[in-house]
Amino acid sequence: MELLTNLINGLSLGSVYAIIALGYTMVYGIAKMLNFAHGDVIMVGGYVCFCSINYLGLPAPVGVLFSIVACTVLGIVVERLAYKPLRNAPSLDVLITAIGVSYFLQNAALLIWGSNTKAFPNVVDLPSLVLFDGQLTVNAITVVTIACCVLIMAGLVLFTTKTRMGKAMRACSEDRGAATLMGINVNSTISLTFAIGSGLAAVAGVLMCSAYPTLVPTTGSLPGIKAFTAAVLGGIGSIPGAFVGGILLGIIEIFAKAYISTQLADAIVFAVLIVVLLIKPSGILGKTVREKV
């Protein structure tokens, strides 16, 4: 039963990583840039939800919705102000800008909310799931997290393959110049990608803070790095790859903490990434792209 408990906990943690990784992989897939400020958008989402519930007295579902809207707007603003002027700039310039945006969001959170740890409210007021005649109890937040991850992944796959805007995103990912010639507004498509990714970051932030109810300005830093690792592990640019990478990473981390060492768990996670990159650099579901030089 302990093995099953650890597996469920791994699925729950991996689902959070997967939701964050989906934001990373969408932005990279369409805009071909790594938005390292993505983890800090998670933190902003957590704080907005916290303030909505604790200070404004809004119901939890409304607080979550308010958090998603705020992060979506934040993602669009950041893309327009920080990244759009660097559309044709070298990748190093974009990377430095992303790190700058990350530090800006962290320090803005310190000024607004302070550095003290805040207790995150419970946003999932549902009974726990009792299995095997009471031998196994699964928290409601765990069930909701896993269900949200599966629904979001399936929704994104359908969106990118069946809708007009989703096909425009795929066209921009393949060839921006050709997409422009076909009448696709590349700037609007990239802004929408940032909006979706930031909205997903808000969902991940709320779910993560609900499962581990603490909130500080650096809340999203380490989960953001691990989610990026998950995106690379699964194959960055691939939506199913981000899902698979996130789930695997969560399971590996929980099992490493349970059976090896809590201190070495993070090192083991990144060691697995190194091994995968040595064996299959494109990731588990990534495709190797050959370029003529």
Coordinates of C-alpha atoms in Angstrom, one line a residue:
M1 CA 0.0 0.0 0.0
E2 CA 2.9 2.3 0.6
L3 CA 4.1 1.8 -3.0
L4 CA 0.6 2.8 -4.3
T5 CA 0.5 5.8 -2.0
N6 CA 3.9 7.0 -3.3
L7 CA 2.8 6.4 -6.9
I8 CA -0.3 8.5 -6.4
N9 CA 1.7 11.3 -4.7
G10 CA 4.1 11.1 -7.7
L11 CA 1.3 11.4 -10.1
S12 CA 0.0 14.5 -8.2
L13 CA 3.3 16.2 -8.1
G14 CA 4.1 15.2 -11.7
S15 CA 0.7 16.7 -12.8
V16 CA 1.7 20.1 -11.4
Y17 CA 5.1 19.8 -13.2
A18 CA 3.3 18.8 -16.4
I19 CA 0.9 21.8 -16.3
I20 CA 3.9 24.2 -15.9
A21 CA 5.9 22.3 -18.5
L22 CA 3.0 22.7 -21.0
G23 CA 3.4 26.5 -20.7
Y24 CA 7.1 26.2 -21.3
T25 CA 6.8 23.9 -24.3
M26 CA 4.0 26.0 -26.0
V27 CA 6.1 29.2 -25.8
Y28 CA 9.2 27.4 -27.0
G29 CA 7.3 25.5 -29.7
I30 CA 5.8 28.7 -31.2
A31 CA 8.1 31.5 -30.2
K32 CA 11.4 29.5 -30.1
M33 CA 12.4 31.1 -26.8
L34 CA 12.8 29.9 -23.2
N35 CA 10.6 32.0 -20.9
F36 CA 12.5 31.6 -17.6
A37 CA 10.1 34.1 -16.0
H38 CA 7.4 31.4 -16.3
G39 CA 8.1 30.1 -12.8
D40 CA 7.5 33.6 -11.3
V41 CA 4.1 33.8 -13.1
I42 CA 3.2 30.8 -11.0
M43 CA 4.1 32.7 -7.9
V44 CA 2.0 35.7 -9.0
G45 CA -1.0 33.4 -9.6
G46 CA -0.7 32.0 -6.1
Y47 CA -0.6 35.5 -4.6
V48 CA -3.5 36.8 -6.6
C49 CA -5.6 33.8 -5.6
F50 CA -4.5 34.3 -1.9
C51 CA -5.4 38.0 -1.9
S52 CA -8.7 37.3 -3.7
I53 CA -9.9 34.9 -1.0
N54 CA -8.3 36.3 2.1
Y55 CA -8.6 40.1 1.5
L56 CA -11.4 40.5 -0.9
G57 CA -13.5 37.6 0.6
L58 CA -14.2 36.0 -2.8
P59 CA -15.2 32.4 -3.0
A60 CA -12.4 30.0 -3.9
P61 CA -13.6 29.3 -7.5
V62 CA -13.9 33.0 -8.2
G63 CA -10.4 33.5 -6.7
V64 CA -9.0 30.9 -9.0
L65 CA -10.7 32.4 -12.0
F66 CA -9.4 35.9 -11.0
S67 CA -5.9 34.4 -10.7
I68 CA -6.1 32.9 -14.2
V69 CA -7.3 36.2 -15.7
A70 CA -4.6 38.2 -13.9
C71 CA -1.8 35.9 -15.0
T72 CA -3.1 35.8 -18.6
V73 CA -3.0 39.6 -18.8
L74 CA 0.4 39.6 -17.2
G75 CA 1.7 37.1 -19.8
I76 CA 0.4 39.3 -22.6
V77 CA 1.9 42.5 -21.1
V78 CA 5.3 40.8 -20.5
E79 CA 5.4 39.5 -24.0
R80 CA 4.5 42.9 -25.6
L81 CA 6.9 44.9 -23.4
A82 CA 9.9 42.6 -22.9
Y83 CA 9.9 40.0 -25.7
K84 CA 8.2 41.5 -28.7
P85 CA 11.0 44.1 -29.3
L86 CA 13.5 41.2 -29.3
R87 CA 11.7 39.1 -31.9
N88 CA 14.6 39.0 -34.3
A89 CA 17.4 39.4 -31.6
P90 CA 20.0 36.7 -30.8
S91 CA 18.8 34.0 -28.4
L92 CA 21.2 35.2 -25.7
D93 CA 19.6 38.6 -25.6
V94 CA 16.2 37.0 -25.1
L95 CA 17.5 34.7 -22.4
I96 CA 19.0 37.6 -20.5
T97 CA 15.7 39.5 -20.8
A98 CA 13.8 36.5 -19.5
I99 CA 16.1 36.3 -16.4
G100 CA 15.6 40.1 -15.9
V101 CA 11.8 39.7 -16.0
S102 CA 12.1 36.9 -13.5
Y103 CA 14.0 39.0 -11.0
F104 CA 11.6 41.9 -11.6
L105 CA 8.6 39.8 -10.7
Q106 CA 10.3 38.3 -7.6
N107 CA 11.3 41.7 -6.3
A108 CA 8.0 43.3 -7.1
A109 CA 6.3 40.5 -5.0
L110 CA 8.7 41.2 -2.2
L111 CA 7.8 44.9 -2.2
I112 CA 4.0 44.2 -2.4
W113 CA 3.6 41.2 -0.2
G114 CA 6.8 41.0 1.8
S115 CA 9.1 38.1 2.5
N116 CA 7.0 36.4 5.2
T117 CA 5.6 33.0 4.5
K118 CA 1.8 33.0 4.0
A119 CA -0.6 30.1 4.6
F120 CA -2.5 29.4 1.4
P121 CA -6.2 28.8 1.9
N122 CA -7.9 25.5 0.8
V123 CA -9.5 26.0 -2.6
V124 CA -10.8 22.4 -3.0
D125 CA -13.5 21.8 -0.4
L126 CA -14.3 18.2 -1.3
P127 CA -14.1 15.0 0.7
S128 CA -11.1 12.7 0.4
L129 CA -11.4 9.5 -1.7
V130 CA -11.3 6.4 0.5
L131 CA -10.2 3.1 -1.2
F132 CA -9.5 -0.5 -0.2
D133 CA -11.8 -0.4 2.8
G134 CA -10.1 2.6 4.3
Q135 CA -6.5 1.3 3.8
L136 CA -5.8 4.1 1.3
T137 CA -7.0 7.7 1.5
V138 CA -6.5 10.1 -1.4
N139 CA -6.8 13.8 -0.8
A140 CA -9.3 15.7 -2.9
I141 CA -6.6 18.1 -4.1
T142 CA -4.6 15.2 -5.4
V143 CA -7.6 13.9 -7.4
V144 CA -8.4 17.4 -8.7
T145 CA -4.7 18.0 -9.7
I146 CA -4.4 14.8 -11.7
A147 CA -7.8 15.4 -13.4
C148 CA -6.9 19.0 -14.3
C149 CA -3.6 17.9 -15.8
V150 CA -5.3 15.3 -18.0
L151 CA -8.1 17.6 -19.1
I152 CA -5.6 20.5 -19.9
M153 CA -3.3 18.2 -21.9
A154 CA -6.2 16.8 -23.9
G155 CA -7.7 20.3 -24.4
L156 CA -4.4 21.7 -25.7
V157 CA -4.0 18.7 -28.1
L158 CA -7.5 19.3 -29.5
F159 CA -7.0 23.0 -29.6
T160 CA -3.7 22.9 -31.6
T161 CA -5.0 20.2 -34.0
K162 CA -8.6 21.1 -34.6
T163 CA -9.0 24.9 -34.3
R164 CA -8.1 27.6 -36.7
M165 CA -5.9 29.4 -34.1
G166 CA -4.3 26.2 -33.1
K167 CA -3.3 25.5 -36.7
A168 CA -2.0 29.0 -37.0
M169 CA 0.2 28.3 -33.9
R170 CA 1.6 25.1 -35.6
A171 CA 2.2 27.1 -38.8
C172 CA 4.2 29.7 -36.9
S173 CA 6.1 27.0 -35.2
E174 CA 7.1 25.4 -38.5
D175 CA 8.0 28.6 -40.5
R176 CA 7.1 32.1 -39.4
G177 CA 7.9 33.6 -42.8
A178 CA 5.6 31.2 -44.6
A179 CA 2.9 31.7 -42.0
T180 CA 3.1 35.5 -42.6
L181 CA 2.7 35.0 -46.3
M182 CA -0.4 32.9 -45.7
G183 CA -2.0 35.8 -43.8
I184 CA -1.3 34.6 -40.3
N185 CA -0.7 37.4 -37.7
V186 CA 2.5 36.0 -36.1
N187 CA 2.6 38.7 -33.3
S188 CA -1.0 38.0 -32.3
T189 CA -0.4 34.2 -32.4
I190 CA 2.7 34.5 -30.1
S191 CA 0.8 36.8 -27.7
L192 CA -2.0 34.2 -27.5
T193 CA 0.6 31.5 -26.8
F194 CA 2.0 33.6 -23.9
A195 CA -1.6 34.2 -22.6
I196 CA -2.4 30.4 -22.6
G197 CA 0.9 29.6 -21.0
S198 CA 0.5 32.2 -18.3
G199 CA -3.0 31.0 -17.6
L200 CA -1.7 27.5 -17.2
A201 CA 0.9 28.8 -14.8
A202 CA -1.8 30.3 -12.6
V203 CA -3.7 27.0 -12.5
A204 CA -0.4 25.2 -11.6
G205 CA 0.4 27.8 -8.9
V206 CA -3.0 27.4 -7.2
L207 CA -2.8 23.6 -7.3
M208 CA 0.7 23.6 -6.0
C209 CA 0.0 26.0 -3.2
S210 CA -3.1 24.0 -2.3
A211 CA -1.1 20.8 -2.0
Y212 CA 1.8 22.5 -0.2
P213 CA 0.0 25.4 1.5
T214 CA 2.8 27.9 1.8
L215 CA 3.5 31.0 -0.3
V216 CA 6.6 33.1 -0.6
P217 CA 8.0 35.3 -3.5
T218 CA 10.3 32.5 -4.6
T219 CA 7.5 29.9 -4.6
G220 CA 7.7 29.2 -8.3
S221 CA 11.5 29.2 -8.8
L222 CA 12.4 25.6 -8.1
P223 CA 9.1 24.1 -9.5
G224 CA 9.7 26.2 -12.6
I225 CA 13.2 24.8 -13.1
K226 CA 11.9 21.3 -12.5
A227 CA 9.1 21.8 -15.0
F228 CA 11.5 23.1 -17.5
T229 CA 13.5 19.9 -16.9
A230 CA 10.3 17.9 -17.4
A231 CA 9.7 19.7 -20.7
V232 CA 13.2 18.8 -21.9
L233 CA 12.9 15.3 -20.6
G234 CA 9.6 14.7 -22.6
G235 CA 10.8 16.6 -25.6
I236 CA 10.5 20.4 -25.5
G237 CA 8.0 21.7 -28.1
S238 CA 5.8 18.6 -27.7
I239 CA 2.6 18.8 -25.7
P240 CA 2.3 15.1 -25.0
G241 CA 6.1 15.1 -24.3
A242 CA 5.6 17.8 -21.6
F243 CA 2.8 15.7 -20.1
V244 CA 4.9 12.5 -20.0
G245 CA 8.0 14.3 -18.8
G246 CA 6.1 16.0 -15.9
I247 CA 4.5 12.8 -14.8
L248 CA 7.8 10.9 -14.9
L249 CA 9.7 13.6 -13.1
G250 CA 7.1 13.7 -10.3
I251 CA 7.2 9.9 -9.8
I252 CA 11.0 9.9 -9.8
E253 CA 11.2 12.6 -7.3
I254 CA 8.6 11.1 -4.9
F255 CA 10.2 7.6 -5.1
A256 CA 13.7 9.1 -4.6
K257 CA 12.5 10.8 -1.5
A258 CA 10.8 7.7 -0.2
Y259 CA 13.4 5.0 -0.9
I260 CA 16.7 6.8 -1.3
S261 CA 17.1 10.2 0.3
T262 CA 15.1 13.4 0.7
Q263 CA 18.4 15.4 0.4
L264 CA 19.4 13.7 -2.8
A265 CA 16.0 13.7 -4.5
D266 CA 16.6 16.9 -6.5
A267 CA 20.1 15.7 -7.6
I268 CA 18.6 12.4 -8.8
V269 CA 15.9 14.2 -10.8
F270 CA 18.5 16.3 -12.6
A271 CA 20.8 13.3 -13.0
V272 CA 18.0 11.4 -14.8
L273 CA 17.7 14.4 -17.2
I274 CA 21.4 14.2 -17.9
V275 CA 21.2 10.5 -18.7
V276 CA 18.2 11.0 -21.0
L277 CA 20.0 13.9 -22.9
L278 CA 23.0 11.7 -23.4
I279 CA 20.9 8.9 -24.8
K280 CA 18.2 10.8 -26.6
P281 CA 19.0 14.6 -26.7
S282 CA 15.6 15.4 -28.3
G283 CA 13.8 14.0 -25.3
I284 CA 11.4 11.0 -25.0
L285 CA 8.8 12.2 -27.5
G286 CA 10.8 14.9 -29.2
K287 CA 11.9 14.8 -32.8
T288 CA 15.4 15.2 -34.1
V289 CA 15.5 18.2 -36.5
R290 CA 18.3 18.2 -39.1
E291 CA 19.4 21.5 -40.5
K292 CA 21.5 22.2 -43.6
V293 CA 24.5 24.3 -43.0

